[in-house]
mmCIF file with all atom_site columns, N, CA and C in Angstrom:
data_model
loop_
_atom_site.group_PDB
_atom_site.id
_atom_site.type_symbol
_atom_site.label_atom_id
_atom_site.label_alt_id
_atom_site.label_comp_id
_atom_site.label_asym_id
_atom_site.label_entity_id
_atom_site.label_seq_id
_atom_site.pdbx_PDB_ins_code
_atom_site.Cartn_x
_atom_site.Cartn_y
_atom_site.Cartn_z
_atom_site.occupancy
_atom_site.B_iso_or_equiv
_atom_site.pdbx_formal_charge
_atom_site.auth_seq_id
_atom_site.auth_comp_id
_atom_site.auth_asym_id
_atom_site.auth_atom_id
_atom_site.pdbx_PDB_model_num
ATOM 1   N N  . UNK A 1 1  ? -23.434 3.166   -7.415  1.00 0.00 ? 1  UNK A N  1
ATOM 2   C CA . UNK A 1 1  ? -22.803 4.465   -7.541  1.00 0.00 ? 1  UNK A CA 1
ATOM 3   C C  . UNK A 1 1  ? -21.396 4.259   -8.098  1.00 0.00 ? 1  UNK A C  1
ATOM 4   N N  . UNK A 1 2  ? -21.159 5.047   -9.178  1.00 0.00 ? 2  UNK A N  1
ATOM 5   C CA . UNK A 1 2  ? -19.877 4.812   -9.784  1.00 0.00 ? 2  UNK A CA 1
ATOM 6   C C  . UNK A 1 2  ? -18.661 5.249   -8.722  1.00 0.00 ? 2  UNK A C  1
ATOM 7   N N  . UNK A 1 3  ? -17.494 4.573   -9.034  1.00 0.00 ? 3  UNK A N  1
ATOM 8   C CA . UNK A 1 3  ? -16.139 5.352   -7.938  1.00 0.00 ? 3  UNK A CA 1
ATOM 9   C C  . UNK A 1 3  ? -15.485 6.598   -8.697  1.00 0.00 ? 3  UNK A C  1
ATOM 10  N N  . UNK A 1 4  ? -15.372 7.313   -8.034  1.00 0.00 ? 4  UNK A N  1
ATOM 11  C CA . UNK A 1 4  ? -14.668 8.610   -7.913  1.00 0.00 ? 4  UNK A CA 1
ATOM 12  C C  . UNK A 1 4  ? -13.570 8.278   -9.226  1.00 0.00 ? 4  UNK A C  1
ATOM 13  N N  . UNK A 1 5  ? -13.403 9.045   -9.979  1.00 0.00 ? 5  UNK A N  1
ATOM 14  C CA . UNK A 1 5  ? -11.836 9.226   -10.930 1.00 0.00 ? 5  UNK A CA 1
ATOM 15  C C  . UNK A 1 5  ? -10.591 9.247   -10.092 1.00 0.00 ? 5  UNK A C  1
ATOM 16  N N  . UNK A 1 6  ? -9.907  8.565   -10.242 1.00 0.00 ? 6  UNK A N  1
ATOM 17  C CA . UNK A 1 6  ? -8.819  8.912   -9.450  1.00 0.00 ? 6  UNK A CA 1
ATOM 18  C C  . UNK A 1 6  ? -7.747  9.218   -9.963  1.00 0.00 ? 6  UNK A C  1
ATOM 19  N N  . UNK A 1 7  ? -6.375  9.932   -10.268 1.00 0.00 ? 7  UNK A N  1
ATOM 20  C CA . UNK A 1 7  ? -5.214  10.078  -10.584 1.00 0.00 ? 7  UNK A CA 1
ATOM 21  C C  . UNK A 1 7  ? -4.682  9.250   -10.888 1.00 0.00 ? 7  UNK A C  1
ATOM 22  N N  . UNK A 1 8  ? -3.509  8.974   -11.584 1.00 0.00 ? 8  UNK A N  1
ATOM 23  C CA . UNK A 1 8  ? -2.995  7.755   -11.885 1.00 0.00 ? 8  UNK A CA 1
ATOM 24  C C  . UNK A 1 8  ? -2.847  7.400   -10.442 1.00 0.00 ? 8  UNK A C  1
ATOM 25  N N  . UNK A 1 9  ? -1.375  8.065   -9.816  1.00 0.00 ? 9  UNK A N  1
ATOM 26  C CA . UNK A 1 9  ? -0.910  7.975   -8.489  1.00 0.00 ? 9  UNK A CA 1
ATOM 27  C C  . UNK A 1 9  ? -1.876  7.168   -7.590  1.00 0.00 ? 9  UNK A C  1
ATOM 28  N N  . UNK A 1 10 ? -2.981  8.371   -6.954  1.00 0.00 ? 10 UNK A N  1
ATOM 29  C CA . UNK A 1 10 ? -4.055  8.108   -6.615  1.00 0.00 ? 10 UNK A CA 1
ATOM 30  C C  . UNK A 1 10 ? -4.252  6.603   -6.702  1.00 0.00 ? 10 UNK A C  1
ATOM 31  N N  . UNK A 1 11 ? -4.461  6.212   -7.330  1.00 0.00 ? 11 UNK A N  1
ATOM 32  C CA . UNK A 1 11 ? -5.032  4.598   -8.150  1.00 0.00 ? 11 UNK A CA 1
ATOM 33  C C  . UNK A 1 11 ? -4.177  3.603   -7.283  1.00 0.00 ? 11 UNK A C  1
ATOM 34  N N  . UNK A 1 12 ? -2.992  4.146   -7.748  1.00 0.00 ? 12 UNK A N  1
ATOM 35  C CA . UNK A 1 12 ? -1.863  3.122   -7.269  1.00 0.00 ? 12 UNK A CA 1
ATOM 36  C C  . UNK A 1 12 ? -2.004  3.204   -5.648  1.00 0.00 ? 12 UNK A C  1
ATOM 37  N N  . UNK A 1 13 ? -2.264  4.269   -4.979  1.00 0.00 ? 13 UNK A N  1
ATOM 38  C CA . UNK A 1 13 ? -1.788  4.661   -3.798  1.00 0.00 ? 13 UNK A CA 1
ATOM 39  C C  . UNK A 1 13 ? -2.921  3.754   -3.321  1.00 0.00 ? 13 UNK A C  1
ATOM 40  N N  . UNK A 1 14 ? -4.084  3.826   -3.499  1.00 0.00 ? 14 UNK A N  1
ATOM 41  C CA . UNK A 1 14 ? -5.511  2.856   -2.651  1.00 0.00 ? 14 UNK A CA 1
ATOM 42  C C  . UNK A 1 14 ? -4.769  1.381   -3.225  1.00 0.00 ? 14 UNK A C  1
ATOM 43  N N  . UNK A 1 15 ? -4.611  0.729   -4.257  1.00 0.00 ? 15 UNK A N  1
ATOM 44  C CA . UNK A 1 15 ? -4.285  -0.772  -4.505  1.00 0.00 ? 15 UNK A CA 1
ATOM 45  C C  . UNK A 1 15 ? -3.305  -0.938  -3.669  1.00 0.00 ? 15 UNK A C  1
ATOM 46  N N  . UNK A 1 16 ? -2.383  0.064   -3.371  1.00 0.00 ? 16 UNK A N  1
ATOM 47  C CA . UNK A 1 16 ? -0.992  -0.396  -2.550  1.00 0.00 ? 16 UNK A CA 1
ATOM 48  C C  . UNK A 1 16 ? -1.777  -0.696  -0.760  1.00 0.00 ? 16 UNK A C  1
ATOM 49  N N  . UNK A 1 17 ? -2.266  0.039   -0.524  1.00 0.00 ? 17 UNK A N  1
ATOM 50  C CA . UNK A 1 17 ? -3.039  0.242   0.564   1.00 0.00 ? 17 UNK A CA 1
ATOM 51  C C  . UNK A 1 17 ? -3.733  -0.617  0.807   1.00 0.00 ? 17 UNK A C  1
ATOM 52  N N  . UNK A 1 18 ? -4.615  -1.431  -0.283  1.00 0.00 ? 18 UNK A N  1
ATOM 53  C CA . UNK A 1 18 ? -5.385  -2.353  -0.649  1.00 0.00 ? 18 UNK A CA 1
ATOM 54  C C  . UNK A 1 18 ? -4.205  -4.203  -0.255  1.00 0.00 ? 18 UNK A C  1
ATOM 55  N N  . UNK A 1 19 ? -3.465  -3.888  -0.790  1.00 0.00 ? 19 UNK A N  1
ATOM 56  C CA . UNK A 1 19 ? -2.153  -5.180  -0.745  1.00 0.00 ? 19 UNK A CA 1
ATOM 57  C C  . UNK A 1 19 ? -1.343  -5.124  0.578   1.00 0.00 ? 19 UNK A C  1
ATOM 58  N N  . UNK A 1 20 ? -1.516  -3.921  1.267   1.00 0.00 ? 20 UNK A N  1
ATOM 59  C CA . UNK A 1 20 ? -0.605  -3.864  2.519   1.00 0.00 ? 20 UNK A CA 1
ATOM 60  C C  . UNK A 1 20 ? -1.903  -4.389  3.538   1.00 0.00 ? 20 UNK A C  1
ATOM 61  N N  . UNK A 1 21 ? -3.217  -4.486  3.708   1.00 0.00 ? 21 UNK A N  1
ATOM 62  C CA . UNK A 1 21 ? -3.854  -4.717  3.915   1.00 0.00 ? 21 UNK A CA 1
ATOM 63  C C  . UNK A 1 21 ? -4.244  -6.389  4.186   1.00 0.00 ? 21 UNK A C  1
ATOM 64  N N  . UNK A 1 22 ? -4.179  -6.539  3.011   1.00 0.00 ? 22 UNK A N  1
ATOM 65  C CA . UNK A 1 22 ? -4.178  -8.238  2.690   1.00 0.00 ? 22 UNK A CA 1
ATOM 66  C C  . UNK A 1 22 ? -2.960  -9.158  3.537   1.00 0.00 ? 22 UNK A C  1
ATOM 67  N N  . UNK A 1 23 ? -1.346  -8.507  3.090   1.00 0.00 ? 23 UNK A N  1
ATOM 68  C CA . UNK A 1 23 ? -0.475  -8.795  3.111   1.00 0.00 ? 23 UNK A CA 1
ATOM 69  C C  . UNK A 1 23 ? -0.404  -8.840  5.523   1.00 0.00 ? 23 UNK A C  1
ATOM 70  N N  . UNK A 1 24 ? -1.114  -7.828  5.534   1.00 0.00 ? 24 UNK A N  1
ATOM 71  C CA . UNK A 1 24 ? -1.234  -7.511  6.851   1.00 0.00 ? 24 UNK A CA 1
ATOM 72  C C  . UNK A 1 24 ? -2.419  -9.042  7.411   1.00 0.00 ? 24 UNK A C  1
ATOM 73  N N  . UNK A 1 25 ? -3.313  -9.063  6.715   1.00 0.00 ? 25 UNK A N  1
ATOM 74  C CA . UNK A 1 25 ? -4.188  -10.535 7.136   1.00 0.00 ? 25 UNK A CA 1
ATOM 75  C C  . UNK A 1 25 ? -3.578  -11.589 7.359   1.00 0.00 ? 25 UNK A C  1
ATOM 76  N N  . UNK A 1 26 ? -2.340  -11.490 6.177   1.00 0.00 ? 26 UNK A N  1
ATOM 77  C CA . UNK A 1 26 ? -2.224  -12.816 5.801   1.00 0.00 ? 26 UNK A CA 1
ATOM 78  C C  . UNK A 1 26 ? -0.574  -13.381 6.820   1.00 0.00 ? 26 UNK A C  1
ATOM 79  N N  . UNK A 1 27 ? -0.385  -12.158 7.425   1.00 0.00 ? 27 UNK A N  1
ATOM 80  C CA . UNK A 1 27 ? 0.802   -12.258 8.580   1.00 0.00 ? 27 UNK A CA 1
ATOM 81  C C  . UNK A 1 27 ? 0.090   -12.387 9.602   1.00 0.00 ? 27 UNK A C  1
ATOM 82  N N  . UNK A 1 28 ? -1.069  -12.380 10.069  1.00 0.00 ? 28 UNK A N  1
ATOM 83  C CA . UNK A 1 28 ? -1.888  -12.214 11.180  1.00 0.00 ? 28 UNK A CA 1
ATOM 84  C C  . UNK A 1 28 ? -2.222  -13.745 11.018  1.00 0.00 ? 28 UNK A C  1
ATOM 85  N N  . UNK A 1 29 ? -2.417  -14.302 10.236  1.00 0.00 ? 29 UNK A N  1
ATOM 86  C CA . UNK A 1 29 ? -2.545  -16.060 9.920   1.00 0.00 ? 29 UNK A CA 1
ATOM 87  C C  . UNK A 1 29 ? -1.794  -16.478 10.142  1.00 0.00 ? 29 UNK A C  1
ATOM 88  N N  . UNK A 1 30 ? -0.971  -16.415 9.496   1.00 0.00 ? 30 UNK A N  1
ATOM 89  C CA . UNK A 1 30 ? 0.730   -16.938 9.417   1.00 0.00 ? 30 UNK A CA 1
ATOM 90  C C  . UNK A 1 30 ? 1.070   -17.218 10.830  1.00 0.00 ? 30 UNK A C  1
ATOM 91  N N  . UNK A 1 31 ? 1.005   -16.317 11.740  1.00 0.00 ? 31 UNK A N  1
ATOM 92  C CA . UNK A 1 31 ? 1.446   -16.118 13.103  1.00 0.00 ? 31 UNK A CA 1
ATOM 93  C C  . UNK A 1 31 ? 0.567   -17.242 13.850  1.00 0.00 ? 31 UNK A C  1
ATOM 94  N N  . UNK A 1 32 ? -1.018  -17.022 13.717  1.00 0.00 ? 32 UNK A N  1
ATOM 95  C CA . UNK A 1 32 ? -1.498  -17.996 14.335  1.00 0.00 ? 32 UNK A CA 1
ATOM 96  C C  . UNK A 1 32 ? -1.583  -19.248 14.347  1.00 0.00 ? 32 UNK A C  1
ATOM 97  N N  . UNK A 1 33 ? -1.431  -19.489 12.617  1.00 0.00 ? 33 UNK A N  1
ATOM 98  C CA . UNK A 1 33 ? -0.896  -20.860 12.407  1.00 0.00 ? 33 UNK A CA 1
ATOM 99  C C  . UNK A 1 33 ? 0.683   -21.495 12.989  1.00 0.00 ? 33 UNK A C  1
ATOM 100 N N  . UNK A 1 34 ? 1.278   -20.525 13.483  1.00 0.00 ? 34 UNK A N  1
ATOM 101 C CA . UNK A 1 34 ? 2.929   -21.253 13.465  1.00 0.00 ? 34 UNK A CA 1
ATOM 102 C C  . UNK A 1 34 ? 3.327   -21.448 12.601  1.00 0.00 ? 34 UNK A C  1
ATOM 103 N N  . UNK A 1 35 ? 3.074   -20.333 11.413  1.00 0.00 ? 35 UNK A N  1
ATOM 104 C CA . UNK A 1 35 ? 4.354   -20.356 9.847   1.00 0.00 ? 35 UNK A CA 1
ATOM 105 C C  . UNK A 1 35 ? 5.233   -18.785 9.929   1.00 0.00 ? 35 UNK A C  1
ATOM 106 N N  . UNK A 1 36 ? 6.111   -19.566 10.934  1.00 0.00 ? 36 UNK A N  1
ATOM 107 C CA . UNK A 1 36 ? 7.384   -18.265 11.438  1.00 0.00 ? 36 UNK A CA 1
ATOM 108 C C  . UNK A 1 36 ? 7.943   -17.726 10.068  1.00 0.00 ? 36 UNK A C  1
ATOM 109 N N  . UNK A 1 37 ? 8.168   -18.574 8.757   1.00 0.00 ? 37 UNK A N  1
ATOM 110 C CA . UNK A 1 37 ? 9.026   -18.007 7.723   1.00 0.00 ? 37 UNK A CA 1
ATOM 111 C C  . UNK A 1 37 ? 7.940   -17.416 7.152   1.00 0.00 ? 37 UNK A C  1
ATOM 112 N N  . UNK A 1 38 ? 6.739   -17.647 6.838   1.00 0.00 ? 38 UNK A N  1
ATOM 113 C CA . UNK A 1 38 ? 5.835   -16.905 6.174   1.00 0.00 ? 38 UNK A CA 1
ATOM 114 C C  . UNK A 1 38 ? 5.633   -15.577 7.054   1.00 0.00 ? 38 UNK A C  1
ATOM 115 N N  . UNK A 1 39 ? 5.611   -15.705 8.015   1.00 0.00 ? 39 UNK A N  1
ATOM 116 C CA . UNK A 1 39 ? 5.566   -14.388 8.531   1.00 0.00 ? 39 UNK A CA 1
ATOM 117 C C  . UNK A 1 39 ? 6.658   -13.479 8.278   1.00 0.00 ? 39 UNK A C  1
ATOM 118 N N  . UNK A 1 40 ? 7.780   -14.203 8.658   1.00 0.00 ? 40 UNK A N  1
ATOM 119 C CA . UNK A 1 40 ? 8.937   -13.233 8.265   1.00 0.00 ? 40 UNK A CA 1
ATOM 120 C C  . UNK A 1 40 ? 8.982   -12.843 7.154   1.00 0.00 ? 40 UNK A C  1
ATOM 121 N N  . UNK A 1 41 ? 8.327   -13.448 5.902   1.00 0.00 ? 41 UNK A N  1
ATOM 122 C CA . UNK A 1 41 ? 8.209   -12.664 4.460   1.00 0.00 ? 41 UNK A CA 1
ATOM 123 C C  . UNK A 1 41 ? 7.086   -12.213 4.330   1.00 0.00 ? 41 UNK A C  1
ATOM 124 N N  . UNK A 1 42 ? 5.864   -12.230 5.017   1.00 0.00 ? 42 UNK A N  1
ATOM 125 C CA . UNK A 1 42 ? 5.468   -10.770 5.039   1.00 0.00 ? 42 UNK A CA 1
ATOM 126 C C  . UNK A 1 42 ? 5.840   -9.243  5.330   1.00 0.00 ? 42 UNK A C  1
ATOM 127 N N  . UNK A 1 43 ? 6.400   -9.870  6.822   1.00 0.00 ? 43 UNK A N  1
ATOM 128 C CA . UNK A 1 43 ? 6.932   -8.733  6.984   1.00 0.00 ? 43 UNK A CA 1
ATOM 129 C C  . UNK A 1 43 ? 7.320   -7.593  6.511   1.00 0.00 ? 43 UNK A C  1
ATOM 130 N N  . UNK A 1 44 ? 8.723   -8.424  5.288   1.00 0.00 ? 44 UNK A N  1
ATOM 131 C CA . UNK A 1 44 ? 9.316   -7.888  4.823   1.00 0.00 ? 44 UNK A CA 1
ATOM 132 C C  . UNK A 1 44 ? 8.775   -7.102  3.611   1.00 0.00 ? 44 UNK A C  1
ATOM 133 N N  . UNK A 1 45 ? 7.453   -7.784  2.872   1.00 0.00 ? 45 UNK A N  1
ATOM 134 C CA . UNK A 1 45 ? 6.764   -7.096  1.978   1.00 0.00 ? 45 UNK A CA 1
ATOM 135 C C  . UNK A 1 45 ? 5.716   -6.247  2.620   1.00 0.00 ? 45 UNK A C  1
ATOM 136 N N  . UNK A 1 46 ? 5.203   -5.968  4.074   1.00 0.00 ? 46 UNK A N  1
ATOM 137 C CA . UNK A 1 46 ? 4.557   -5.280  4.295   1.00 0.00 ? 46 UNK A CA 1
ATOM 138 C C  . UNK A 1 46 ? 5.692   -4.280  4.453   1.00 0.00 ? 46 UNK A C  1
ATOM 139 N N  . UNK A 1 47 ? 7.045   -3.859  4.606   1.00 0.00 ? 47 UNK A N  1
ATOM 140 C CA . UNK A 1 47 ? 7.910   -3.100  4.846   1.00 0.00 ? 47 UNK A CA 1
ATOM 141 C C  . UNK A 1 47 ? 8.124   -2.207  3.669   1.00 0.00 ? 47 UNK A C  1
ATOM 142 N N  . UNK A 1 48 ? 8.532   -2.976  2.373   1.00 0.00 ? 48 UNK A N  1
ATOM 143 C CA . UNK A 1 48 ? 8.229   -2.468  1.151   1.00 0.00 ? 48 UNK A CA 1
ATOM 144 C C  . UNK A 1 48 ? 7.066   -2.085  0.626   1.00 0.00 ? 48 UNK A C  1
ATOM 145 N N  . UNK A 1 49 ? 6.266   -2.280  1.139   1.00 0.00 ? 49 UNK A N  1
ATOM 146 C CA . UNK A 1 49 ? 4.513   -1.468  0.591   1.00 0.00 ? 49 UNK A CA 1
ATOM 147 C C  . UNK A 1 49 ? 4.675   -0.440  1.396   1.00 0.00 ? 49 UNK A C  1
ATOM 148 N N  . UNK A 1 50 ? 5.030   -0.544  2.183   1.00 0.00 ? 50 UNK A N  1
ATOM 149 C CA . UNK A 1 50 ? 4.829   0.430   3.090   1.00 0.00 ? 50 UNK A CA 1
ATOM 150 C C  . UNK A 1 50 ? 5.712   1.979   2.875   1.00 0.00 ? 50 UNK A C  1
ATOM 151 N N  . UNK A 1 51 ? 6.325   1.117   2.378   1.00 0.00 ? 51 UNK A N  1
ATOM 152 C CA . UNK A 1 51 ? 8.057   2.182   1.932   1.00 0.00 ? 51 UNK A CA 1
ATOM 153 C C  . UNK A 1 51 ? 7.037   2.517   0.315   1.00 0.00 ? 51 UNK A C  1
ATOM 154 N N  . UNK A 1 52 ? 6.632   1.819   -0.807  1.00 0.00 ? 52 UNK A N  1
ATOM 155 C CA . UNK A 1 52 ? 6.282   2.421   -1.881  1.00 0.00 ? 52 UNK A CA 1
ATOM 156 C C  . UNK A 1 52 ? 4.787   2.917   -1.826  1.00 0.00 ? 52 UNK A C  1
ATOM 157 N N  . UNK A 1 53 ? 4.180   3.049   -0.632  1.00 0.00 ? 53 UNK A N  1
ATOM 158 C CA . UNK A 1 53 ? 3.056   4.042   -0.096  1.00 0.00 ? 53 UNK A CA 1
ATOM 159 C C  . UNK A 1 53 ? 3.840   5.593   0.272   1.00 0.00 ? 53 UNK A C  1
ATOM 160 N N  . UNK A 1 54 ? 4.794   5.600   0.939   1.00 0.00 ? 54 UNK A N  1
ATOM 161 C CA . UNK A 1 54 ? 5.435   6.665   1.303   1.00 0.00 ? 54 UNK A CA 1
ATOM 162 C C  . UNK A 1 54 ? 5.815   7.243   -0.052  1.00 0.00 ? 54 UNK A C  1
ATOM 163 N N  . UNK A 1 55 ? 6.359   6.705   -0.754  1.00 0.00 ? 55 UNK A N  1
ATOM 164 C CA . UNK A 1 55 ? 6.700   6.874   -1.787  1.00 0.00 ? 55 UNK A CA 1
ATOM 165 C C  . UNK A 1 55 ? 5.923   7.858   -2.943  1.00 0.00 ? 55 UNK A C  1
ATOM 166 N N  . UNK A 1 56 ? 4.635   7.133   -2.924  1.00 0.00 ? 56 UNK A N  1
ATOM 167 C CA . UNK A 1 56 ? 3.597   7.856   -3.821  1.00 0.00 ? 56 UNK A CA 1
ATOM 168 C C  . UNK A 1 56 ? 3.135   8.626   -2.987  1.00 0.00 ? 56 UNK A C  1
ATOM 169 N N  . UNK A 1 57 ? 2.783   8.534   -1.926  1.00 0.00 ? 57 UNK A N  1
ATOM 170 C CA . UNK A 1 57 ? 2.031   10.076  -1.622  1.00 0.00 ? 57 UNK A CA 1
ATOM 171 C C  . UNK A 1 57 ? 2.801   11.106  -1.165  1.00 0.00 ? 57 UNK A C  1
ATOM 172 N N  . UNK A 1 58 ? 4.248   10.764  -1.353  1.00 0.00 ? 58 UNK A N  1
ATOM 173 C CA . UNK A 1 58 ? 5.178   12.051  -1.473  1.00 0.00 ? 58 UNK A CA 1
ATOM 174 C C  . UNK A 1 58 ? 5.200   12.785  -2.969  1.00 0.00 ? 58 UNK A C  1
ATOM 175 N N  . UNK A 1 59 ? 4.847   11.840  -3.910  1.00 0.00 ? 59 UNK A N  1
ATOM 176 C CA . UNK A 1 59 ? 4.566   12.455  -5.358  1.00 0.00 ? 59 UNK A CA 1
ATOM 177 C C  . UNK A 1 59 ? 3.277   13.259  -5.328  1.00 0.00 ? 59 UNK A C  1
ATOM 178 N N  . UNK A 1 60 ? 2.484   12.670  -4.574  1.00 0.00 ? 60 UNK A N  1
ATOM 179 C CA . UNK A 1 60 ? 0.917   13.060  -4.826  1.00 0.00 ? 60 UNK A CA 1
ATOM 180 C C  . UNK A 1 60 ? 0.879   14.648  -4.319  1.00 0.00 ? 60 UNK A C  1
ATOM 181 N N  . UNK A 1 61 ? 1.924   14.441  -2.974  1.00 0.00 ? 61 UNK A N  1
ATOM 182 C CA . UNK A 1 61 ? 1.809   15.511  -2.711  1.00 0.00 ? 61 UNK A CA 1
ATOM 183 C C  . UNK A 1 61 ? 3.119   16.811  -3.477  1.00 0.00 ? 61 UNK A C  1
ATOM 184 N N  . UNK A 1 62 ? 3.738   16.678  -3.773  1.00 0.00 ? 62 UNK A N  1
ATOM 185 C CA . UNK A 1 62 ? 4.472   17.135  -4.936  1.00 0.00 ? 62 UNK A CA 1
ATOM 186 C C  . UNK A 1 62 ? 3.514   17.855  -6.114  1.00 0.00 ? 62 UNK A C  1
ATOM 187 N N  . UNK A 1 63 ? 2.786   16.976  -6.658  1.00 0.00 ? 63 UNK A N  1
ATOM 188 C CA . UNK A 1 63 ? 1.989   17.610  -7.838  1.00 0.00 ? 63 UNK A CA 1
ATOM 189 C C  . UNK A 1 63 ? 1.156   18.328  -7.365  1.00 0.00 ? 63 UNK A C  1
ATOM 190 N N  . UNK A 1 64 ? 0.053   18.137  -6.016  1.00 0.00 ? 64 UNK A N  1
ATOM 191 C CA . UNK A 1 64 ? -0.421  19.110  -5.267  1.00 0.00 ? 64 UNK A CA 1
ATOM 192 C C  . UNK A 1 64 ? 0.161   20.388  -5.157  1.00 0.00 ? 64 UNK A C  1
ATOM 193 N N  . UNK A 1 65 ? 1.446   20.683  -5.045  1.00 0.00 ? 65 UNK A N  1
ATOM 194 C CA . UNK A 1 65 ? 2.588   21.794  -4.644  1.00 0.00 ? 65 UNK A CA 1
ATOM 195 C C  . UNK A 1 65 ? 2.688   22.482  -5.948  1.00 0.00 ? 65 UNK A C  1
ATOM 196 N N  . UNK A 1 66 ? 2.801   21.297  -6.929  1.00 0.00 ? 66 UNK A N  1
ATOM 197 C CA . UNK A 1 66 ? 3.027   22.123  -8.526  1.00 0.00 ? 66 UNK A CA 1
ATOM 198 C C  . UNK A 1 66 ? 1.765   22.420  -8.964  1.00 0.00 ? 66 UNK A C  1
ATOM 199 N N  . UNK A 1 67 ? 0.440   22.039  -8.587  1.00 0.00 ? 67 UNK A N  1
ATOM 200 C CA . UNK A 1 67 ? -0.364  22.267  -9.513  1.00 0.00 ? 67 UNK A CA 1
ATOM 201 C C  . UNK A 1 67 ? -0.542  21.490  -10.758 1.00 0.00 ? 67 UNK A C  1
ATOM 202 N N  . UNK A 1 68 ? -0.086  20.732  -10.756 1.00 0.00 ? 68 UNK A N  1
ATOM 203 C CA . UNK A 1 68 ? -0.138  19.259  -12.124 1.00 0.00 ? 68 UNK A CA 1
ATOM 204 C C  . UNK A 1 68 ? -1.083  18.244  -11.725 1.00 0.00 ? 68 UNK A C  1
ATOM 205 N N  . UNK A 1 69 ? -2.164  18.866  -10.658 1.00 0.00 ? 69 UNK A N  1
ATOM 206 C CA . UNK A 1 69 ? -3.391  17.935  -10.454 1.00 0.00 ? 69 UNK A CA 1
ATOM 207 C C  . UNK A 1 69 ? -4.984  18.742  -10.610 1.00 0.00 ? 69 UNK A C  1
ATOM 208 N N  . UNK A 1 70 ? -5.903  18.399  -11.381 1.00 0.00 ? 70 UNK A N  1
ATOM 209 C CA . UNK A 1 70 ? -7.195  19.378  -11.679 1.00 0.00 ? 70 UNK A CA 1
ATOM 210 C C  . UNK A 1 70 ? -7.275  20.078  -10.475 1.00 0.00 ? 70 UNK A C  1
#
């Protein structure tokens, strides 16, 4: 079954979601292994995904408001 069309936004918003995800595994390792600095730089990039998720679906929902989405 083919995937749904998505918006540009849209697009970005599941891959970001998709990487905060990963980024979330891969601090969950980190931790169990005893790699304290790798964790701490996840962190910090799960902080920024997290911040440019907020980000886009404040646009998404913006164009929703304007009507600049089918």
């Amino acid at each position: 079954m083919p995937e749904p069309e998505l918006w540009p936004n849209e697009a970005t918003s599941s891959a970001v979601g998709r990487a905060l995800t990963d980024v979330e595994a891969i601090a969950r390792r980190a931790a169990d292994e005893g790699f304290g600095e790798l964790v701490d730089v996840a962190q910090d990039t799960i902080a920024a995904l997290d911040d440019l998720a907020t980000q886009i679906d404040a646009t998404i929902d913006a164009q929703d408001e304007d009507g600049d989405r089918g």
